[in-house]
Backbone as a ProteinNet text record, in pm:
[ID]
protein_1_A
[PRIMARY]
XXXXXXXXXXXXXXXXXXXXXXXXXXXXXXXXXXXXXXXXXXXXXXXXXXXXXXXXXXXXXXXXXXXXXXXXXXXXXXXXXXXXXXXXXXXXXXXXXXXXXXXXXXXXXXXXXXXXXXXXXXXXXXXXXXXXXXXXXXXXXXXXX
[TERTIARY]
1550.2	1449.8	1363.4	1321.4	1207	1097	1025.2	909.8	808.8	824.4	684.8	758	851.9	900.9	856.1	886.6	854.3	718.7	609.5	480.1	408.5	518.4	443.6	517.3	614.5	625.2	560	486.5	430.7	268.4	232.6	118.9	122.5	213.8	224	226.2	325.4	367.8	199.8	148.8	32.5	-104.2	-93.4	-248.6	-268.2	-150.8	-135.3	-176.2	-151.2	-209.2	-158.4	-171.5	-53	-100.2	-12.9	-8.1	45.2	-72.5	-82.6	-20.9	1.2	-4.2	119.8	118.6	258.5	250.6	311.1	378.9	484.5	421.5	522	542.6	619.2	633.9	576.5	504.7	465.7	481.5	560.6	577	523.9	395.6	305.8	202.9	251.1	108.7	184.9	59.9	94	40.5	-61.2	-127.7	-172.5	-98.7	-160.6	-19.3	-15.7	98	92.9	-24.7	-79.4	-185.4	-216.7	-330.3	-334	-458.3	-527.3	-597	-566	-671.6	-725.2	-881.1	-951.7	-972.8	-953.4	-936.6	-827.2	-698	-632.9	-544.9	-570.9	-558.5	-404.1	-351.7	-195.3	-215.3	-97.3	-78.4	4.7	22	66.3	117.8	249.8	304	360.9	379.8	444.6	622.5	700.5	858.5	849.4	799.3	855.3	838.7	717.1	655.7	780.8	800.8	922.6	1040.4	1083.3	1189.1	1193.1	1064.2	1097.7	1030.8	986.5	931.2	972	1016.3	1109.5	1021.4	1027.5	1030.1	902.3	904.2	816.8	691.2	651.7	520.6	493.5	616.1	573.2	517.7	575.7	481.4	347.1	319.4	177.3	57.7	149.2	61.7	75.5	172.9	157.6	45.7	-3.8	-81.5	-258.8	-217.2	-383.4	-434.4	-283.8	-340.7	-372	-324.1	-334.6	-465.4	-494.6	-617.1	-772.4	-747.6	-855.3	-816.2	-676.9	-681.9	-718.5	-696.2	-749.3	-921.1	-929.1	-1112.4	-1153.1	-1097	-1192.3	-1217.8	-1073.3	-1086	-1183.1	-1211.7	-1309.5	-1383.5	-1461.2	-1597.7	-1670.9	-1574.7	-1621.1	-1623.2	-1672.6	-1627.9	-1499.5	-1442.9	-1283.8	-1267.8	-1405.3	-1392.7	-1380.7	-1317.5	-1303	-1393.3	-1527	-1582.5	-1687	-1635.7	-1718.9	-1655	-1734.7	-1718.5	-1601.6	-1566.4	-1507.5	-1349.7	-1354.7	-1245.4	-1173.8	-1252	-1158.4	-1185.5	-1244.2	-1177.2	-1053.7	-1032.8	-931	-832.7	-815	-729.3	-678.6	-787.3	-753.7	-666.3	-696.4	-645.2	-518.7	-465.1	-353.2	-245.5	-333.9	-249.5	-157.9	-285	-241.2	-296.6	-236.3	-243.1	-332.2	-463.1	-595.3	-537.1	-460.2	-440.2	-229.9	-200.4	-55.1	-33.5	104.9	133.7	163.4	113.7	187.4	350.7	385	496.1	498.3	596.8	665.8	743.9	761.2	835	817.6	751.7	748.3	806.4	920.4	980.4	1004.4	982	980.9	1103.7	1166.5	1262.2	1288.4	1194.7	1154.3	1062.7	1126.3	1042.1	1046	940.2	858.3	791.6	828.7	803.7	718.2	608.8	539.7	648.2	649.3	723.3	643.2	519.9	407.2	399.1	299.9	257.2	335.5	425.7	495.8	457.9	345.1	310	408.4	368.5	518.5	461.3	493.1	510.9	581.4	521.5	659.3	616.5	725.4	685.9	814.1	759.4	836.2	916.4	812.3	883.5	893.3	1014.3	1016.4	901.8	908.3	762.5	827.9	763.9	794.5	764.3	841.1	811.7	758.6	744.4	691.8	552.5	510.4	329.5	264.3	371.2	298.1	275.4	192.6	171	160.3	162.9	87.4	-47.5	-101.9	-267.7	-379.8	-255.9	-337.8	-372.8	-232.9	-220.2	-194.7	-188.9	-170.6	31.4	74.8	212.5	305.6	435.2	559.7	591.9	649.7	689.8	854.4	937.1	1082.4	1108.6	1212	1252.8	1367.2	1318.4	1399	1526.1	1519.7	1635.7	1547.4	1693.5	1650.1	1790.5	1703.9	1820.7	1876
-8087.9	-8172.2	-8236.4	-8377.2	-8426.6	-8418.9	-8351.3	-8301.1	-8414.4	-8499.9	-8600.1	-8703.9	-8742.7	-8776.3	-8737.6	-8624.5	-8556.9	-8530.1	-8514.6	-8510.8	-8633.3	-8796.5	-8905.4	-8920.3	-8923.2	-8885	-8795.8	-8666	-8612.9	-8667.7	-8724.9	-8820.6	-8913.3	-8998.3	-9120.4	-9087.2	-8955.9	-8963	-8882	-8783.5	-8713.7	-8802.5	-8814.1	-8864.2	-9073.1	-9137.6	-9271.6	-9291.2	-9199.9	-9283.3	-9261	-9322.1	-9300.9	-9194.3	-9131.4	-9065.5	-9142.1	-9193.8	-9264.9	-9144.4	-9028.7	-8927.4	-8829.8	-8772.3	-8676	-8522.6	-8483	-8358.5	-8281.7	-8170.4	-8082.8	-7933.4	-7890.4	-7724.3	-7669	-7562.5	-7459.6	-7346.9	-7280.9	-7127.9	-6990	-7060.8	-6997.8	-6968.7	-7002.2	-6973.4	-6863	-6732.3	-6665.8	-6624.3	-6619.5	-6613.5	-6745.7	-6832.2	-6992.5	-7007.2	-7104.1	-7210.8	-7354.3	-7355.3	-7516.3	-7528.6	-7618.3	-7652.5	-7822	-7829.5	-7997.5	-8011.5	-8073.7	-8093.8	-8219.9	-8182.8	-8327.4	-8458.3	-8395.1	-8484.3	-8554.1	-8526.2	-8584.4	-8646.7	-8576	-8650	-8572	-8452	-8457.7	-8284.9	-8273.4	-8149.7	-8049	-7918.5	-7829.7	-7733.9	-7721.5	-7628.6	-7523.1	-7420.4	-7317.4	-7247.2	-7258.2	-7323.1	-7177.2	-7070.8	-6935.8	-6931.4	-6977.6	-6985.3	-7068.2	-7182.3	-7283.2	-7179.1	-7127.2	-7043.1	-6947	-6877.5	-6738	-6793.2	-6863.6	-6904.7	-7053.5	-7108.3	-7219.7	-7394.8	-7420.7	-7596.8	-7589.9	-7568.1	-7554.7	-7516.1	-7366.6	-7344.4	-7440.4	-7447.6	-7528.2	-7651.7	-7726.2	-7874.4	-7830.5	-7699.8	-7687.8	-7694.9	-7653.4	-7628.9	-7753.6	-7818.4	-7970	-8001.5	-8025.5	-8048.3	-8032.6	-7891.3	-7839.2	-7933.1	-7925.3	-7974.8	-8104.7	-8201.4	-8349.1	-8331.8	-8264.2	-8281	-8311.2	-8196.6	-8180.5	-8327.4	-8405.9	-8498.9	-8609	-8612.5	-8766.2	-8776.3	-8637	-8606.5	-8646.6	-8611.2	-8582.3	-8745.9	-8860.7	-8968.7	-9044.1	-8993.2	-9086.3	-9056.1	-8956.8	-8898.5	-8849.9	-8765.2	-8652.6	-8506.2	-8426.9	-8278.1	-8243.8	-8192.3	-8195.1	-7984.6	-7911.4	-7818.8	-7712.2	-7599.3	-7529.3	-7515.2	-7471.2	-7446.8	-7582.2	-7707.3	-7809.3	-7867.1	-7881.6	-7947.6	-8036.6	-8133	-8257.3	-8148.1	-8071.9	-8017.1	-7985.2	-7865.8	-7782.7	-7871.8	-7997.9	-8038.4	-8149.4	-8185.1	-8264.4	-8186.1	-8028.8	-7965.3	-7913.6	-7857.6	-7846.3	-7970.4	-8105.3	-8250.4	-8255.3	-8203.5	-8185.1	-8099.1	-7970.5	-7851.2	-7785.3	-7781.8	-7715.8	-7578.3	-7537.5	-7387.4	-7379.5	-7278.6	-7236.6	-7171.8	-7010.1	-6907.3	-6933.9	-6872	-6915.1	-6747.8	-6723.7	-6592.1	-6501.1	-6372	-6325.1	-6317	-6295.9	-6297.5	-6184.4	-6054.3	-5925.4	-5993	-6056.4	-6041.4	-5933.6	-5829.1	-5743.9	-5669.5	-5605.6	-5482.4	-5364.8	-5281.8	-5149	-5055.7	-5062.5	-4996	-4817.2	-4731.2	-4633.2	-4587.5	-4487.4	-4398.6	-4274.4	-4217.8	-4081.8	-4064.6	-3904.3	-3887.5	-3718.6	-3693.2	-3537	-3477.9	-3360.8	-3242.5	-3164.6	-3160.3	-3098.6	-3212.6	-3255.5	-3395.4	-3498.3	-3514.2	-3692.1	-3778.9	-3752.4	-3945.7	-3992.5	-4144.3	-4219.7	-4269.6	-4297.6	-4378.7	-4463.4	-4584.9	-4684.1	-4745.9	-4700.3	-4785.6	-4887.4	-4922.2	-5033.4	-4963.8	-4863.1	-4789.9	-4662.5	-4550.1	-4488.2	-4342.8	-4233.8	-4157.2	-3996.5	-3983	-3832	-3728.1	-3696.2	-3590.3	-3426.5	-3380.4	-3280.1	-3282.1	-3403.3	-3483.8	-3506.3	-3575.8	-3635.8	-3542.5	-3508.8	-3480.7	-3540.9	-3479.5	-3613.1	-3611.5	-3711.1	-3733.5	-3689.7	-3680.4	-3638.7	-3450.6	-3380.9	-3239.1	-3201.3	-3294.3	-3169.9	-3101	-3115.7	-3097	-3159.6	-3138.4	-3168.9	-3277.7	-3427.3	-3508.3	-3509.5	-3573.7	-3574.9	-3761.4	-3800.3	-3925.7	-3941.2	-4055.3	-4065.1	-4126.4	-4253.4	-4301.2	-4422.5	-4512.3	-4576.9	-4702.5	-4813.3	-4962.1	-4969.8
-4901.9	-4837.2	-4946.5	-4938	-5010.9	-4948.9	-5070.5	-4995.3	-5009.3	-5084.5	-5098.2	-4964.7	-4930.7	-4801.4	-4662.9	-4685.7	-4569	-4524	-4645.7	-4594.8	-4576.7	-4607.2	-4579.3	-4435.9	-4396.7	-4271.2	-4129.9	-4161.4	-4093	-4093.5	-4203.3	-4216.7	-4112	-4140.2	-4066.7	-3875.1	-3886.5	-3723.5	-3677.1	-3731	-3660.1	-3691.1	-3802.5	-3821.4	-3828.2	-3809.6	-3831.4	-3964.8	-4029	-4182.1	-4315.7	-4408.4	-4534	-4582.2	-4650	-4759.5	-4883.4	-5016.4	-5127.9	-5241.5	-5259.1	-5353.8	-5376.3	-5417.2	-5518	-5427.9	-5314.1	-5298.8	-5323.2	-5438.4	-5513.1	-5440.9	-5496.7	-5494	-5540.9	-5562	-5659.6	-5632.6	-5684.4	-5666.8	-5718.9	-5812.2	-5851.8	-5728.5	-5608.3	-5494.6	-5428.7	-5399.5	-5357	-5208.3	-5195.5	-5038.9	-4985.7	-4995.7	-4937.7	-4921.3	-4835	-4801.9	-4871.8	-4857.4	-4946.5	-5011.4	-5107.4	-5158.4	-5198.8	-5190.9	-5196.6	-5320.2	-5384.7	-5528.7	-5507.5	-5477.9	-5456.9	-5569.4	-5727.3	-5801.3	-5833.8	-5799.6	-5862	-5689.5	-5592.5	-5425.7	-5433.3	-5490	-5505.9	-5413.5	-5334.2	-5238.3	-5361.9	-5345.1	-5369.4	-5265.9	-5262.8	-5133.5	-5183.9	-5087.7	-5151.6	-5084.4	-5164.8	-5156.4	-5049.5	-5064.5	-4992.8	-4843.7	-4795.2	-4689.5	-4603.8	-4688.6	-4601.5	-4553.2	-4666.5	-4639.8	-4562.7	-4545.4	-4503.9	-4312.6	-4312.7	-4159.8	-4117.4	-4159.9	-4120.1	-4106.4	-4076	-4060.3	-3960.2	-3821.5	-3739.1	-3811.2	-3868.8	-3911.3	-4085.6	-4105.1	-4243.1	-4212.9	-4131.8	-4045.4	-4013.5	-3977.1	-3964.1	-4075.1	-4186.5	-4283.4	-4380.1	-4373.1	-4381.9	-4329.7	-4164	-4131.3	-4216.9	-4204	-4260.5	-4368.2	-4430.8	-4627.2	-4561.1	-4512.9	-4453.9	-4421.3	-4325.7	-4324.4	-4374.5	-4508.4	-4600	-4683.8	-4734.3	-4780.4	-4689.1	-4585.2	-4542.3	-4490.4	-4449	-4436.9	-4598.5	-4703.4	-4821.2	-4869.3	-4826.8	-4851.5	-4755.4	-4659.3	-4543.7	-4572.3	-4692.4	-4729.1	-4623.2	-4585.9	-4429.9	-4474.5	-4364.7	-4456.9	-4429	-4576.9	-4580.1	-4594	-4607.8	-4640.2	-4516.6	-4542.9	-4419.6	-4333.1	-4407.1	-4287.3	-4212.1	-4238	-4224.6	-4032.1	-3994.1	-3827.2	-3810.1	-3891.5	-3886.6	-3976.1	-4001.1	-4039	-3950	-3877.3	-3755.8	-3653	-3625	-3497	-3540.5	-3651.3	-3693.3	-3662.2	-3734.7	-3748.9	-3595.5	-3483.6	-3369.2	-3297.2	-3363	-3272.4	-3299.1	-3447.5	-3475.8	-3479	-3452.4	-3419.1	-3532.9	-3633.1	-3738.6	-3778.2	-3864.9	-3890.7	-3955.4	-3910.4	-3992.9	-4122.5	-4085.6	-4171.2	-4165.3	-4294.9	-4279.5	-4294.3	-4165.1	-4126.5	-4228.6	-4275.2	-4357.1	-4442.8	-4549.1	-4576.9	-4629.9	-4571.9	-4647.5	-4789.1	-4902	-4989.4	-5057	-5061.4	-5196.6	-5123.1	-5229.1	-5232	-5320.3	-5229.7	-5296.5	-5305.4	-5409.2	-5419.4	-5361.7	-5417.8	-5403.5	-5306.5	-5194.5	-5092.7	-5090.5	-5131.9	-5171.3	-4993.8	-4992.1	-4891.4	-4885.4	-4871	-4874.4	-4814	-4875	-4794.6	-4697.1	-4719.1	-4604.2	-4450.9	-4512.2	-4425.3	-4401.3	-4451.8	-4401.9	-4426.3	-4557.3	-4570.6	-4677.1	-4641.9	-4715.9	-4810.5	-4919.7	-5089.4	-5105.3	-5167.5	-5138.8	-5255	-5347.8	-5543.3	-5591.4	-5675	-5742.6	-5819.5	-5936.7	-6048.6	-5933.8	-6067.6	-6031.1	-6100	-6004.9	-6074.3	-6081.6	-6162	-6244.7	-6117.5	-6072.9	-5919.7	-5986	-6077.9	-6136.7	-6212.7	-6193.1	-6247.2	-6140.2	-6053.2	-5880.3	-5803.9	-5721	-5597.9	-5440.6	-5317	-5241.4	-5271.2	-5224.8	-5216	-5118.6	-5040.7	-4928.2	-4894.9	-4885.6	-4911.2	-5000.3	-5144.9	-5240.2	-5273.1	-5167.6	-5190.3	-5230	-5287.5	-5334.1	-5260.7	-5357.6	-5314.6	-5360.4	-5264.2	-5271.9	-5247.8	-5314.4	-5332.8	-5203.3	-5116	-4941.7	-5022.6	-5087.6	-5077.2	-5202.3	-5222	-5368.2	-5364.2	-5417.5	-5367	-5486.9
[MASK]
+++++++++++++++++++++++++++++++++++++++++++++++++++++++++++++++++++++++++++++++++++++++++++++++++++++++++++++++++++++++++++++++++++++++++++++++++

């Protein structure tokens, strides 16, 4: 997909109005779906969000960023918590917060032998140093990818 395409398209069809500016990828974002840089007018999206929740919520968050850019160019409030934000964003039916994404994985599940609470690590851990945290007892390794 082109993404600087595609977000002058969802410009044009929701809000009637151009998009003048450069939408990239960045995969350096980790809890956002998008970002707006008011100086330079250029979007930042984030490639995972597309992938892991599809087309439908990614148009939403198209939306949001649109928003804060065409408010920030009408010299309106373009900032979250400004009036002229969330009713733009309500007119358009875009996404406030973008849904969590599970990517991290944990290879390793440690499991108490007393209590049952679960551990869930990246590395693996010296089971004769560790304890649980909670009771104090012997931890055992469930299973490992």
């Amino acid at each position: 997909m082109n993404l600087n395409d595609y977000v002058k398209k969802v410009s044009q069809e929701d809000f009637q109005k151009n998009f003048q500016h450069t939408a990239t990828w960045n995969k350096r974002l980790r809890t956002t779906g998008g970002r707006f840089h008011p100086n330079s007018g250029n979007l930042d999206f984030n490639p995972k969000v597309y992938e892991a929740l599809g087309l439908e919520v990614f148009r939403k968050i198209v939306r949001h960023e649109l928003c804060h850019y065409h408010l920030y160019f009408e010299k309106k409030g373009y900032r979250h918590q400004d009036r002229d934000f969330k009713q733009l964003l309500k007119a358009v039916n875009g996404l406030r917060f973008v849904p969590k994404i599970n990517d991290e994985v944990y290879p390793y599940h440690y499991q108490c032998q007393a209590c049952g609470q679960d551990y869930f690590r990246k590395r693996k851990m010296n089971l004769k140093r560790y304890v649980c945290g909670r009771c104090h007892s012997q931890l055992y390794l469930m299973e490992s990818f």
